[in-house]
mmCIF file of C-alpha atoms in Angstrom:
data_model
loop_
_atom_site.group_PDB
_atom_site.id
_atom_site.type_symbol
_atom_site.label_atom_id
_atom_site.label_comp_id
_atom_site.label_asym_id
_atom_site.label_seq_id
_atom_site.Cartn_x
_atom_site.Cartn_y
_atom_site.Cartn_z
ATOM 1 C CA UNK A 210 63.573 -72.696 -102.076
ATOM 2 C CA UNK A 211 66.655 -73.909 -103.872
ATOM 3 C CA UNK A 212 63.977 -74.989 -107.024
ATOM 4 C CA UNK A 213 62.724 -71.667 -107.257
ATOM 5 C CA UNK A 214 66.556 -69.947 -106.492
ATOM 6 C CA UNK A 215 67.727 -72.285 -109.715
ATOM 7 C CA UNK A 216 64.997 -71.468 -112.012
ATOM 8 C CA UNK A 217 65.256 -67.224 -111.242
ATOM 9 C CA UNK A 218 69.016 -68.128 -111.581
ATOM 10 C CA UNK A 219 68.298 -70.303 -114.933
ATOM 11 C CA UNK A 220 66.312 -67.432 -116.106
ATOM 12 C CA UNK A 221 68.598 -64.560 -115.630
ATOM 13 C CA UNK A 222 68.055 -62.910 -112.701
ATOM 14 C CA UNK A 223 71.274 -61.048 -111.653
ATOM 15 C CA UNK A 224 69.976 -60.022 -108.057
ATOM 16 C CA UNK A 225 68.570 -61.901 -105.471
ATOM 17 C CA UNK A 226 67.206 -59.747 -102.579
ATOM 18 C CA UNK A 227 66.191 -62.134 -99.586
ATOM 19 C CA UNK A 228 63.663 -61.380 -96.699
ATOM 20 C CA UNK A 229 62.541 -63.216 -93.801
ATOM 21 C CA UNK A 230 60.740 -61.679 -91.148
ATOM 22 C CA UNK A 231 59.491 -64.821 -89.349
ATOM 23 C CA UNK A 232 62.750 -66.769 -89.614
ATOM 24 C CA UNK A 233 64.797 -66.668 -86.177
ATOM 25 C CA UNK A 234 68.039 -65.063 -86.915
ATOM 26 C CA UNK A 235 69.993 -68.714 -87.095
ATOM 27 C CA UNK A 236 67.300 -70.260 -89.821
ATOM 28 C CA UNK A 237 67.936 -66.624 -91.358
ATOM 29 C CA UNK A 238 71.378 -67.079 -91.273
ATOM 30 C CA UNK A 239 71.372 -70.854 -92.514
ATOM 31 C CA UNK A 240 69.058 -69.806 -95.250
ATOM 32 C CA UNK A 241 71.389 -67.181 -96.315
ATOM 33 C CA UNK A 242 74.541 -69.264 -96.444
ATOM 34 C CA UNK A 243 72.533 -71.763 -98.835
ATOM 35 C CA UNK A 244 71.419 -68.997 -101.219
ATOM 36 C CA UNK A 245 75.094 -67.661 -101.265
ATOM 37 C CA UNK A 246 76.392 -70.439 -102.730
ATOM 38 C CA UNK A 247 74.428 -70.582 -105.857
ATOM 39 C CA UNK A 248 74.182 -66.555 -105.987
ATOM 40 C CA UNK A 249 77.789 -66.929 -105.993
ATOM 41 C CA UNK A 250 78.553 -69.937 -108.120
ATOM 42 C CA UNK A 251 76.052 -68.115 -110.652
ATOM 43 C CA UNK A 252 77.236 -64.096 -110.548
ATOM 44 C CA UNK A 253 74.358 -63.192 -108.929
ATOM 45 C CA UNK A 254 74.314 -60.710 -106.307
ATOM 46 C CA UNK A 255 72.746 -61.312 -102.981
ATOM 47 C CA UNK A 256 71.010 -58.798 -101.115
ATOM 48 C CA UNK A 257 70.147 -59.296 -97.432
ATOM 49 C CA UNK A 258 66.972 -57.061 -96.286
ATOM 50 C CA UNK A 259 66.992 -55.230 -93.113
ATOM 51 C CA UNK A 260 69.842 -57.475 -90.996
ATOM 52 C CA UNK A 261 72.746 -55.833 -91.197
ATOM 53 C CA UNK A 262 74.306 -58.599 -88.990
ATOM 54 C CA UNK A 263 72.458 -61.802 -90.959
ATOM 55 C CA UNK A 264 74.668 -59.539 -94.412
ATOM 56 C CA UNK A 265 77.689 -59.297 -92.714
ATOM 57 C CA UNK A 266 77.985 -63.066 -90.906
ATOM 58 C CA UNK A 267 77.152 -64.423 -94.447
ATOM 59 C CA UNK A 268 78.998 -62.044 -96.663
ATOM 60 C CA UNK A 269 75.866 -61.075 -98.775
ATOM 61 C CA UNK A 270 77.222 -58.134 -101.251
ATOM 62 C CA UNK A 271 75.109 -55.896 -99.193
ATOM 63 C CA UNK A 272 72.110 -55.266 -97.274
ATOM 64 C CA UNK A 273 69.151 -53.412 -97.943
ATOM 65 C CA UNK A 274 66.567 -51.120 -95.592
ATOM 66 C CA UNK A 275 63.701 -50.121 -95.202
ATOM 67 C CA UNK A 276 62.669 -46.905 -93.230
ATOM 68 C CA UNK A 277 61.905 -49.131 -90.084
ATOM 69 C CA UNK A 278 65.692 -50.438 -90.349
ATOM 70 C CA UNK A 279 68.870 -49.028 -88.973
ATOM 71 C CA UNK A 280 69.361 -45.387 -90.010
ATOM 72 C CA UNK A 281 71.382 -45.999 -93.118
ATOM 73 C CA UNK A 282 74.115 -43.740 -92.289
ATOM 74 C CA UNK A 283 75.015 -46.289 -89.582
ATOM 75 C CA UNK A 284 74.356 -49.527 -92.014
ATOM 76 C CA UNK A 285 76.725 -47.700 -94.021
ATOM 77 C CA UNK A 286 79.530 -47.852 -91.599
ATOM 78 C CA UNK A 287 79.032 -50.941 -90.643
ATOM 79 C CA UNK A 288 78.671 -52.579 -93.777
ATOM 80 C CA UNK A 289 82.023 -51.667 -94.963
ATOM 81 C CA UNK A 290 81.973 -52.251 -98.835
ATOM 82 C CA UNK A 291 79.310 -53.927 -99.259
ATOM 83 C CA UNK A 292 76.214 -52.617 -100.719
ATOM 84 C CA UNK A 293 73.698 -50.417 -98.881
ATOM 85 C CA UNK A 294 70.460 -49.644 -100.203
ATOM 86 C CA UNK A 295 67.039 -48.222 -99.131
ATOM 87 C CA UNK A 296 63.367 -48.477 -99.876
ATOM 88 C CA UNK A 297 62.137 -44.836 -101.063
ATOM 89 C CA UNK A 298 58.512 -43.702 -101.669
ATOM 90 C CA UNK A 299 58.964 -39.902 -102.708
ATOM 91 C CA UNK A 300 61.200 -37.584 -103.523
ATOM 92 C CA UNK A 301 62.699 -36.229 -100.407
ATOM 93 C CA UNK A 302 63.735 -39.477 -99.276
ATOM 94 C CA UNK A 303 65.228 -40.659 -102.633
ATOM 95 C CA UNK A 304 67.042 -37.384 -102.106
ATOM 96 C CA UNK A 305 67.721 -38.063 -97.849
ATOM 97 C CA UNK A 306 69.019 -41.554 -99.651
ATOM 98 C CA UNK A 307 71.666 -39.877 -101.714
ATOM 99 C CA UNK A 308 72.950 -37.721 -99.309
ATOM 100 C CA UNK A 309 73.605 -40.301 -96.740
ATOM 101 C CA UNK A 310 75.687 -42.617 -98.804
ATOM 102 C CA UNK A 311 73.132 -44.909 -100.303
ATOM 103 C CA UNK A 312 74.492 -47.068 -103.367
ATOM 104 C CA UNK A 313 71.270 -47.530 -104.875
ATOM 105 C CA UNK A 314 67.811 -46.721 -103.945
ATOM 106 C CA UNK A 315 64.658 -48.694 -103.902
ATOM 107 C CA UNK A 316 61.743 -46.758 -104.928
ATOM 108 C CA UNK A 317 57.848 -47.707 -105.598
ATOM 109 C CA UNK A 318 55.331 -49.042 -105.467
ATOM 110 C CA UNK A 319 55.099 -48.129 -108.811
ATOM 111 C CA UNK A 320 52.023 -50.002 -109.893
ATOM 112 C CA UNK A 321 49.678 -51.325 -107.245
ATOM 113 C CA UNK A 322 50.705 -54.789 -105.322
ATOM 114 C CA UNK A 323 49.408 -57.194 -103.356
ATOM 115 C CA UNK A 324 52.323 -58.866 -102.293
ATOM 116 C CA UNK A 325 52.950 -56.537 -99.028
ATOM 117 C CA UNK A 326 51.089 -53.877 -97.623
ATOM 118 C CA UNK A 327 53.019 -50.671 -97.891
ATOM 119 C CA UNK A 328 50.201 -47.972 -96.827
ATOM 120 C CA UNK A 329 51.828 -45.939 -100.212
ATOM 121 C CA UNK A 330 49.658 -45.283 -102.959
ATOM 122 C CA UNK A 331 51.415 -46.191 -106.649
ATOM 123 C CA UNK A 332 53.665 -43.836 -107.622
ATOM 124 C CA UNK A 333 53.438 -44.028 -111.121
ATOM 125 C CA UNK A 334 55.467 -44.211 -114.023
ATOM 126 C CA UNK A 335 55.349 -40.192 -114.353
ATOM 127 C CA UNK A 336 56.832 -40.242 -110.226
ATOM 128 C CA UNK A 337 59.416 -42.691 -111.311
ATOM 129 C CA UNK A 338 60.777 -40.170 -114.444
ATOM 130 C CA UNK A 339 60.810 -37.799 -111.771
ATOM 131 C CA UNK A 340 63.034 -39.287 -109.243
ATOM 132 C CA UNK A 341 65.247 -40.756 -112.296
ATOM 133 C CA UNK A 342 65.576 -37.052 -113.294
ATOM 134 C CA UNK A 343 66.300 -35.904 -109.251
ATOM 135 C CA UNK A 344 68.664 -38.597 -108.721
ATOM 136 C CA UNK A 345 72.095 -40.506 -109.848
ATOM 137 C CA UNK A 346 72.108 -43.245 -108.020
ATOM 138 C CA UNK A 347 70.911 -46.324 -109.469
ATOM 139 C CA UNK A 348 67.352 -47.187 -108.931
ATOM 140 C CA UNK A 349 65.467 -50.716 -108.625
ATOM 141 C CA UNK A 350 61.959 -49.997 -108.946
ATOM 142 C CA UNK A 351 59.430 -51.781 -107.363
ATOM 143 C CA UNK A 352 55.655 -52.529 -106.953
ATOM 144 C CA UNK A 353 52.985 -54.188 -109.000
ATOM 145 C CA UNK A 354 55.908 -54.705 -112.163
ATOM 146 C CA UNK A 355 55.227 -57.834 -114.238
ATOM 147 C CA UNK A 356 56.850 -58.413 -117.726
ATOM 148 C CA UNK A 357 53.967 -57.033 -119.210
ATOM 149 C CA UNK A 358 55.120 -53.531 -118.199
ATOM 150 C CA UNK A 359 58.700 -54.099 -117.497
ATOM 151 C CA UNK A 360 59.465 -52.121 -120.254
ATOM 152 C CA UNK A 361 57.706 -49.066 -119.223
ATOM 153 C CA UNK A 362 58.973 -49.292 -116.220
ATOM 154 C CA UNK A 363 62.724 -49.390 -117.715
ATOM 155 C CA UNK A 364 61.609 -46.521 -120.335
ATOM 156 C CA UNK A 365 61.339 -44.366 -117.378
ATOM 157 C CA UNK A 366 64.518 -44.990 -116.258
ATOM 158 C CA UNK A 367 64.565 -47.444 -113.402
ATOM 159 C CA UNK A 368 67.875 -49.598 -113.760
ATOM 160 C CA UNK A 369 66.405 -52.548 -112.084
ATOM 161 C CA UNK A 370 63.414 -53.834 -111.629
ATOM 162 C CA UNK A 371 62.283 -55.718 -108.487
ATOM 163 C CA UNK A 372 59.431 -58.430 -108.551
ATOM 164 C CA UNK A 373 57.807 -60.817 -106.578
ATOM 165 C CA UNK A 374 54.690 -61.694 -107.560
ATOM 166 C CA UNK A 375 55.431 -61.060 -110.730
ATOM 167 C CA UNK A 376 57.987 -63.725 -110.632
ATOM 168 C CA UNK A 377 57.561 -66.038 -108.128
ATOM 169 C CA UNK A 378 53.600 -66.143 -108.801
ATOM 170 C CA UNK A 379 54.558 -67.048 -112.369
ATOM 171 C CA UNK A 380 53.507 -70.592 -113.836
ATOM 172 C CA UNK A 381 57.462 -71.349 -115.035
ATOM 173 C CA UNK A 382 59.371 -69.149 -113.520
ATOM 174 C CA UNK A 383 62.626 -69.626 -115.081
ATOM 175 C CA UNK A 384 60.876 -68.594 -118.325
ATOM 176 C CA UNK A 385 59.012 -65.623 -117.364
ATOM 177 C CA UNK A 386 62.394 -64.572 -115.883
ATOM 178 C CA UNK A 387 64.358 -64.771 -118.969
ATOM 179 C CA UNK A 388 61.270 -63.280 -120.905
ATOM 180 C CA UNK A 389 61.786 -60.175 -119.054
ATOM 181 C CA UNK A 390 65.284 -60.573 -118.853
ATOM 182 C CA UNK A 391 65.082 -59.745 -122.536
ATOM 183 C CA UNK A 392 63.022 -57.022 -122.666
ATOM 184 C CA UNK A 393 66.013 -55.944 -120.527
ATOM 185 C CA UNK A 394 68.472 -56.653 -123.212
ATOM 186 C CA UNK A 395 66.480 -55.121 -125.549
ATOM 187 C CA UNK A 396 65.977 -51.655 -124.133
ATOM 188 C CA UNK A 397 69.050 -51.453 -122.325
ATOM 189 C CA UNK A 398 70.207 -48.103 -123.435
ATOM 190 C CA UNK A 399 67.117 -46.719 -124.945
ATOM 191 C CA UNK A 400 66.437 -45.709 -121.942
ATOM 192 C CA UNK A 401 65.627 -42.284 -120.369
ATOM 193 C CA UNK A 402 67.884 -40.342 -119.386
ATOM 194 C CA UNK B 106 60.513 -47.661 -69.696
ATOM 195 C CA UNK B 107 62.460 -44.997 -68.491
ATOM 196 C CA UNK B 108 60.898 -44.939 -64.674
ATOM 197 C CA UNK B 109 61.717 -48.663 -64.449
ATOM 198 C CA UNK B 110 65.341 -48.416 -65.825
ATOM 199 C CA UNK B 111 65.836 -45.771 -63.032
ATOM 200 C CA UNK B 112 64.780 -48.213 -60.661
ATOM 201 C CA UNK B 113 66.652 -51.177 -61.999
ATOM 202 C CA UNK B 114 70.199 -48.647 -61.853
ATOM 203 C CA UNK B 115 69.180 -46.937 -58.531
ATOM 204 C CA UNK B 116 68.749 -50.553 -56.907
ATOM 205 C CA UNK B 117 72.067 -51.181 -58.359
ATOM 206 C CA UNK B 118 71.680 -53.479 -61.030
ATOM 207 C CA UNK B 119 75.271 -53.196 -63.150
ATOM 208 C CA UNK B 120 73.970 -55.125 -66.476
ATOM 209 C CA UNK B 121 70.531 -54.872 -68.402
ATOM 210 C CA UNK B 122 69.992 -57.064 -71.138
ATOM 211 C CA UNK B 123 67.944 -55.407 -73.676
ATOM 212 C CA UNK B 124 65.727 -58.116 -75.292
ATOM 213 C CA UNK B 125 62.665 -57.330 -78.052
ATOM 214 C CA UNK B 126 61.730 -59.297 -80.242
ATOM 215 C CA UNK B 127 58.679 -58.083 -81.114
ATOM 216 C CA UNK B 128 59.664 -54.370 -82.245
ATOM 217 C CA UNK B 129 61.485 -53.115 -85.625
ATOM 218 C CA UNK B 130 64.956 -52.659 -86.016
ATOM 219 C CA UNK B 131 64.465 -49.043 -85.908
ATOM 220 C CA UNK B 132 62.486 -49.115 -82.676
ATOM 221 C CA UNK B 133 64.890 -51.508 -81.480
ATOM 222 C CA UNK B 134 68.178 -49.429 -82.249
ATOM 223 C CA UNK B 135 66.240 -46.316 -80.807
ATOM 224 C CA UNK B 136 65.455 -47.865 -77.546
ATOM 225 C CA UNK B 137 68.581 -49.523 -77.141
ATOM 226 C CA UNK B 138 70.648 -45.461 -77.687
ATOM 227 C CA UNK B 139 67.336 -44.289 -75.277
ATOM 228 C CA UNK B 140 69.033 -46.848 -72.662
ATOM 229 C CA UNK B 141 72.496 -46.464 -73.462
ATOM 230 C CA UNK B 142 72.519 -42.972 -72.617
ATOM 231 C CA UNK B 143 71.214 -44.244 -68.779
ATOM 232 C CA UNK B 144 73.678 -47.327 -68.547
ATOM 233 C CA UNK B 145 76.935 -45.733 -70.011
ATOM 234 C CA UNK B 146 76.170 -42.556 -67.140
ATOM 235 C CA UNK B 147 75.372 -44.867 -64.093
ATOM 236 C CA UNK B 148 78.485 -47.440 -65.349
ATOM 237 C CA UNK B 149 75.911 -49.978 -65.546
ATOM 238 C CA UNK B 150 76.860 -52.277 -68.627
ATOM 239 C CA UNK B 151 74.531 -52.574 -71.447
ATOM 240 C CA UNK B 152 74.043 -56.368 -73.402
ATOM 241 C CA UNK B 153 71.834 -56.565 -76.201
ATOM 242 C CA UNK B 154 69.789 -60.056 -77.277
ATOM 243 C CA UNK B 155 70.222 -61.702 -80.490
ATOM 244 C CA UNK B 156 71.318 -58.486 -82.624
ATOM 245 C CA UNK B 157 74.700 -58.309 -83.629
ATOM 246 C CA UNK B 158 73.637 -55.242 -85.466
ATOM 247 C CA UNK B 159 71.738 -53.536 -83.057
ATOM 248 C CA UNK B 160 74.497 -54.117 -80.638
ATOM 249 C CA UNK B 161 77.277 -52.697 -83.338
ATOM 250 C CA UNK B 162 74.613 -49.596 -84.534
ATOM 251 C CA UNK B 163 74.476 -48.708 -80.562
ATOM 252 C CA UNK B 164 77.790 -49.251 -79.326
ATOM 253 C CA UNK B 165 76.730 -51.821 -76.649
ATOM 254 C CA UNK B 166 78.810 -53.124 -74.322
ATOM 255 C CA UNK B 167 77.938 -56.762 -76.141
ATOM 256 C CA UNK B 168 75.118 -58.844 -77.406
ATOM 257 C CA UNK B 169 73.572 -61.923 -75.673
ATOM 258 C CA UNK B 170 72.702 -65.156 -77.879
ATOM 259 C CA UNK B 171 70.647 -68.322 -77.676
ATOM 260 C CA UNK B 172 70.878 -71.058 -79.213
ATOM 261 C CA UNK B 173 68.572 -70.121 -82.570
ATOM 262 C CA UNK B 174 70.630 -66.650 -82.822
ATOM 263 C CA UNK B 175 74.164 -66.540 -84.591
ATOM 264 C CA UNK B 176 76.748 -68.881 -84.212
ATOM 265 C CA UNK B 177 78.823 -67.862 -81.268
ATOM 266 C CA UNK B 178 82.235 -67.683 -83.260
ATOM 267 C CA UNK B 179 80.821 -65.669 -85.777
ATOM 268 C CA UNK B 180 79.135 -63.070 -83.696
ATOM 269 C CA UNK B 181 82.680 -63.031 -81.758
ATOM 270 C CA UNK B 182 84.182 -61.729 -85.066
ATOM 271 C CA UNK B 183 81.667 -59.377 -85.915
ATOM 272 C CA UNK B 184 81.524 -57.760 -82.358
ATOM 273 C CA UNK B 185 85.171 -57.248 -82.241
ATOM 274 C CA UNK B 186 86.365 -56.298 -78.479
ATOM 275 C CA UNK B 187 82.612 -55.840 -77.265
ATOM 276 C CA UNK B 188 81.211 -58.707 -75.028
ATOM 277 C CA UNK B 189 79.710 -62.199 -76.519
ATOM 278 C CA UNK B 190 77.698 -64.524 -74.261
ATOM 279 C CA UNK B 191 75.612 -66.915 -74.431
ATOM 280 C CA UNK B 192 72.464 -68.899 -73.264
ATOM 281 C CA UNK B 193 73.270 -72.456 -72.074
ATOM 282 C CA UNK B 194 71.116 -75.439 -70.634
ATOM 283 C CA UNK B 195 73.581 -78.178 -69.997
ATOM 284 C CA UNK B 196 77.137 -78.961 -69.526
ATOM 285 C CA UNK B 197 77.936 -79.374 -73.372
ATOM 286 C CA UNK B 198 76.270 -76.081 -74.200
ATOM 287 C CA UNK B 199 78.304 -74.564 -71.563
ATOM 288 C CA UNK B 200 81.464 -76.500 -72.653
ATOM 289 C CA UNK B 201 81.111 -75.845 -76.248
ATOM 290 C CA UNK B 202 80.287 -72.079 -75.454
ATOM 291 C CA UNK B 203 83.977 -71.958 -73.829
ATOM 292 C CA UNK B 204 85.628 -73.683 -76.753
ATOM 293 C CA UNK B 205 84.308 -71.044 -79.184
ATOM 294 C CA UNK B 206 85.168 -68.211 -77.447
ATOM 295 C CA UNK B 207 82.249 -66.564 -75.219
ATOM 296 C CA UNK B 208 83.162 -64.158 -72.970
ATOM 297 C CA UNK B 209 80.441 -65.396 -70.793
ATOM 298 C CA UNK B 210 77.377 -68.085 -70.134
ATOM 299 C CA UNK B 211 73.679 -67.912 -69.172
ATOM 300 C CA UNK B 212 73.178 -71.116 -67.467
ATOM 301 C CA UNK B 213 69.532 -72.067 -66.696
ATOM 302 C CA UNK B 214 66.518 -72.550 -66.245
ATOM 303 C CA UNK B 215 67.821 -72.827 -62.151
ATOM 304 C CA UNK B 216 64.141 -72.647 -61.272
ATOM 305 C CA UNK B 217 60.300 -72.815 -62.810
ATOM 306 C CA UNK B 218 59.915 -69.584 -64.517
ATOM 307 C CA UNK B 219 56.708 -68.265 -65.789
ATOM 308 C CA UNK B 220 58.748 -65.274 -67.991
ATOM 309 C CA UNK B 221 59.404 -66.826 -70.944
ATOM 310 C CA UNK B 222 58.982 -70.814 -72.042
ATOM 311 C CA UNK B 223 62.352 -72.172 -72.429
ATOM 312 C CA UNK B 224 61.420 -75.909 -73.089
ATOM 313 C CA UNK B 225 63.745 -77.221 -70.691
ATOM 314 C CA UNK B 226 62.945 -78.483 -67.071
ATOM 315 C CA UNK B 227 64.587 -76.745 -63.974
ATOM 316 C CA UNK B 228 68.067 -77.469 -64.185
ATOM 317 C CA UNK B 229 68.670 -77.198 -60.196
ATOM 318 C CA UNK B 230 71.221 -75.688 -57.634
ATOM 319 C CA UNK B 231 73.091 -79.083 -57.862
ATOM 320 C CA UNK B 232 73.343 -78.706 -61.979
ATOM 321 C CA UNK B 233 74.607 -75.287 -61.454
ATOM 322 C CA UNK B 234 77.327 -76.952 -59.044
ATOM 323 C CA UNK B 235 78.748 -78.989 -61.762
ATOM 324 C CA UNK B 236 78.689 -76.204 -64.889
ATOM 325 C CA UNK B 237 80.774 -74.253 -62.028
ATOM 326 C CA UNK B 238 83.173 -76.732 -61.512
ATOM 327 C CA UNK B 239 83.345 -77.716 -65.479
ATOM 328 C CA UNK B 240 83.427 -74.191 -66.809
ATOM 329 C CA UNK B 241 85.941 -70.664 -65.832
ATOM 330 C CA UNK B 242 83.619 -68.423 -67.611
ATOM 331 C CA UNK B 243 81.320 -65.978 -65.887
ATOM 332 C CA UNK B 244 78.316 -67.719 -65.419
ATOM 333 C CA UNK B 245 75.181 -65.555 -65.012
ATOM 334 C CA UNK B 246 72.269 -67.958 -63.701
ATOM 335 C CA UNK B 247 68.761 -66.986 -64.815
ATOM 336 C CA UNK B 248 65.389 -68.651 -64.636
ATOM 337 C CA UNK B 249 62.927 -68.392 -61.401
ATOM 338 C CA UNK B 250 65.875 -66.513 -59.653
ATOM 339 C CA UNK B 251 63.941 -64.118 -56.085
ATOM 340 C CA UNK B 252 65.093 -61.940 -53.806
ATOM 341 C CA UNK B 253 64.665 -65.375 -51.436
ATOM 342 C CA UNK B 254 66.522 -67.988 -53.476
ATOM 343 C CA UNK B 255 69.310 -65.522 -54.741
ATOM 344 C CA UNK B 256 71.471 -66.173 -51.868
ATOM 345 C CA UNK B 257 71.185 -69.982 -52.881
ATOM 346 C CA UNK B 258 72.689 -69.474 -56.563
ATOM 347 C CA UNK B 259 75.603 -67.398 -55.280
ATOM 348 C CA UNK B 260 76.632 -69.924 -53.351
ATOM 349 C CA UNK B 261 76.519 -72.596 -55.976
ATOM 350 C CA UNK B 262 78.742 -70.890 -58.085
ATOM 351 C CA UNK B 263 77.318 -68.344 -60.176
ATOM 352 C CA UNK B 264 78.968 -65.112 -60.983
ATOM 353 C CA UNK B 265 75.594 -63.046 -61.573
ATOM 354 C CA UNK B 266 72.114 -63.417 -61.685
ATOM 355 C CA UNK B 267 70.052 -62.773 -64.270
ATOM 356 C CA UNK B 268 66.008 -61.928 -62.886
ATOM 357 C CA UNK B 269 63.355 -61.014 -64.939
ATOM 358 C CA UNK B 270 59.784 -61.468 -63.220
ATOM 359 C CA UNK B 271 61.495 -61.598 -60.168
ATOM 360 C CA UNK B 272 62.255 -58.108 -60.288
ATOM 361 C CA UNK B 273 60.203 -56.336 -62.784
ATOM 362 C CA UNK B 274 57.082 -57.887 -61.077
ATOM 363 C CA UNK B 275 58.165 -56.588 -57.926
ATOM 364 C CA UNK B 276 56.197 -54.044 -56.086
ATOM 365 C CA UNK B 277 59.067 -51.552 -55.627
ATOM 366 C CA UNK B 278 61.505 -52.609 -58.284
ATOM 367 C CA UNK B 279 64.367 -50.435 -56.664
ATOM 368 C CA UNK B 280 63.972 -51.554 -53.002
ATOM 369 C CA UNK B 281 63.395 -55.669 -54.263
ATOM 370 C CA UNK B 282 66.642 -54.977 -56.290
ATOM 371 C CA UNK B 283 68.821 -52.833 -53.769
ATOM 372 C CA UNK B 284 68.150 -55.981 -51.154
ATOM 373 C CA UNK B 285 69.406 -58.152 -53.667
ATOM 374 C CA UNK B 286 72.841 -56.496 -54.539
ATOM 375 C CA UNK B 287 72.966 -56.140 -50.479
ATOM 376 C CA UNK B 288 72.896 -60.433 -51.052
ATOM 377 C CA UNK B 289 75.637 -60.329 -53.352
ATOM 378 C CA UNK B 290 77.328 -57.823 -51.491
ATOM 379 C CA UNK B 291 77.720 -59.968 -48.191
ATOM 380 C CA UNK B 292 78.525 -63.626 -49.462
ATOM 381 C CA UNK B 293 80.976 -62.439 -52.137
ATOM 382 C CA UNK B 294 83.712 -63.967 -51.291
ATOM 383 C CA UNK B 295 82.626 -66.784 -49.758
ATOM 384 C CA UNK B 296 81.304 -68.864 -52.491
ATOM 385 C CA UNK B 297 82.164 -71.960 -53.547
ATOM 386 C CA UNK B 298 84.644 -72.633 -56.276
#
C-alpha cells in the first residue's frame, strides 16, 4: 500500500478516497491512520467510504456514501465539518444529493468498468453535461475514466475525476498520475460551464 | 425478527445487542431504528456491535466492541454519554478495558459455545471468580450460558448474562427467557462479591 499511496502522491493526486469492505473495522482503522499521515504530510485529502465512524476516529476530511450507507442527512450531522459526499447514478439523486446537504457528489459510471459491479449502465458523457448543468455542487465523476479520456470527461464538466483501474492498473503509476494530472492543468477552466 | 424481539422483551430481557455483520450499513441502521422503536417502548436498553456509527445514526443506548473493532478510548470519545463495552477473555483484557474507560465488560467464553467461534477455550466459573474480584465494572458473562447453568454464573460474580443459542434456539423463546430473569430475580442479592 504505502508504494502505491507514494507514487499517486508523487504523481499528483490531490484525493485519496479509501475502501475496504473485507477489512475488520480495527485493520480499517489502522489502515486509515497510516494513509493519513502521508495524505496529510502531502495536502492530499483523504476520503473514508461508507464508515462514518472509521472517518471520524481517524480524522479523514470526510466520508463518502453510497446509497447502501447511512442516509446522508444523518452522515451529515454526524460528520460535523468534514466532508460528506455520495455516489449518484441519475438525475434525481444528484438532485436528492443537493438538497440534503451533500458537499460534492459522486456520479457515474460514466464509461463502462470492470473494477466493481454497479448493476448501472454508463451514463455517458452527454448524462454527465446534464447533471453538471442540474447541479452546483462539485462533481467527481467516475467509471471506466483513464487518461485517455480524462479530458472529455473534464470538458463536460466533472471537477474531479475518480479512477481505479485506470490508475492503479497502470504500469508506473506515479507517471500515468501526473500525465493526467496535466491534462488537468491544462483544461482547468476551459471547461463547461 | 420482530416476533422474536417480542419474545426476547416479553420474557424480560432488559438489553439486546444488535450484532450483523453480514448486512449493509443501510440495512444495518434500518434494523437497528426497526428495534429501537421496540426497546426504547418496553425500557429494554439497546447496544449495538462494532458500529460506532450505526450506534450514533440510531441513537443507541451504546455500542459493544471486540477486540478487532475500535480502540476502546476512541469509541468512548466518539459515543459521548452513550454506553461503551467491551468483549474480554482474560484478566488483562478485562483490566486494560477498566483503565481505558469502558462502561462495561463481556467476559467469556464461560462455557463451549457452538454460536460463534471465538478461538479461545472455556474460560470457567472459577476464571469468572477472579475477573470479579479484579475488576468493579459490570461484567456481562456470555458463551454456552442455559437456562440450567445461569444460576451458576450469577453466583460467580457476573452482573448479566449474555445468551445467544441458549435462548434463540429455545423452543419458546419467551417462556426459556421469563424462567431465566425469574433466576436472576431470586439470587440477586446473594451473590458473591
Amino acid at each position: 500500500v504505502n508504494s502505491t499511496l507514494q507514487d499517486l502522491i508523487k504523481g499528483q493526486v490531490n484525493v485519496i478516497q479509501l475502501r475496504a469492505k473485507e477489512l475488520t473495522t480495527r485493520e480499517f482503522f489502522d489502515l486509515a491512520n497510516d494513509v493519513r499521515e502521508y495524505t496529510c504530510s502531502a495536502g492530499c485529502l483523504l476520503i473514508i467510504n461508507d464508515r462514518v465512524d472509521v472517518a471520524l476516529a481517524c480524522r479523514a476530511d470526510g466520508v463518502h456514501l453510497g446509497q447502501e450507507d447511512l442516509p446522508l442527512d444523518i452522515a451529515r450531522k454526524l460528520m460535523g465539518d468534514a466532508l460528506v459526499g455520495i455516489s449518484t447514478h441519475d438525475l434525481g439523486q444528484a438532485q436528492e444529493a443537493v438538497s440534503r446537504g451533500a458537499d460534492y457528489i459522486g456520479f457515474g459510471p460514466i464509461f463502462a468498468t470492470v473494477t466493481k459491479s454497479t448493476g448501472y449502465t454508463p451514463r455517458g458523457i452527454e448524462t454527465l453535461h446534464e447533471i453538471r448543468r442540474a447541479v452546483r455542487l462539485p462533481i467527481v465523476a467516475i467509471g471506466g475514466i483513464t487518461e485517455h479520456n480524462v479530458a472529455e470527461v473534464w470538458q463536460a464538466g466533472a471537477d474531479s475525476a475518480a479512477m481505479i483501474s485506470g490508475l492503479l492498473g497502470a504500469e508506473d503509476i506515479e507517471t500515468t498520475a501526473k500525465r493526467v494530472s496535466d491534462v488537468y492543468a491544462r483544461l482547468a477552466g476551459t471547461r463547461v460551464q
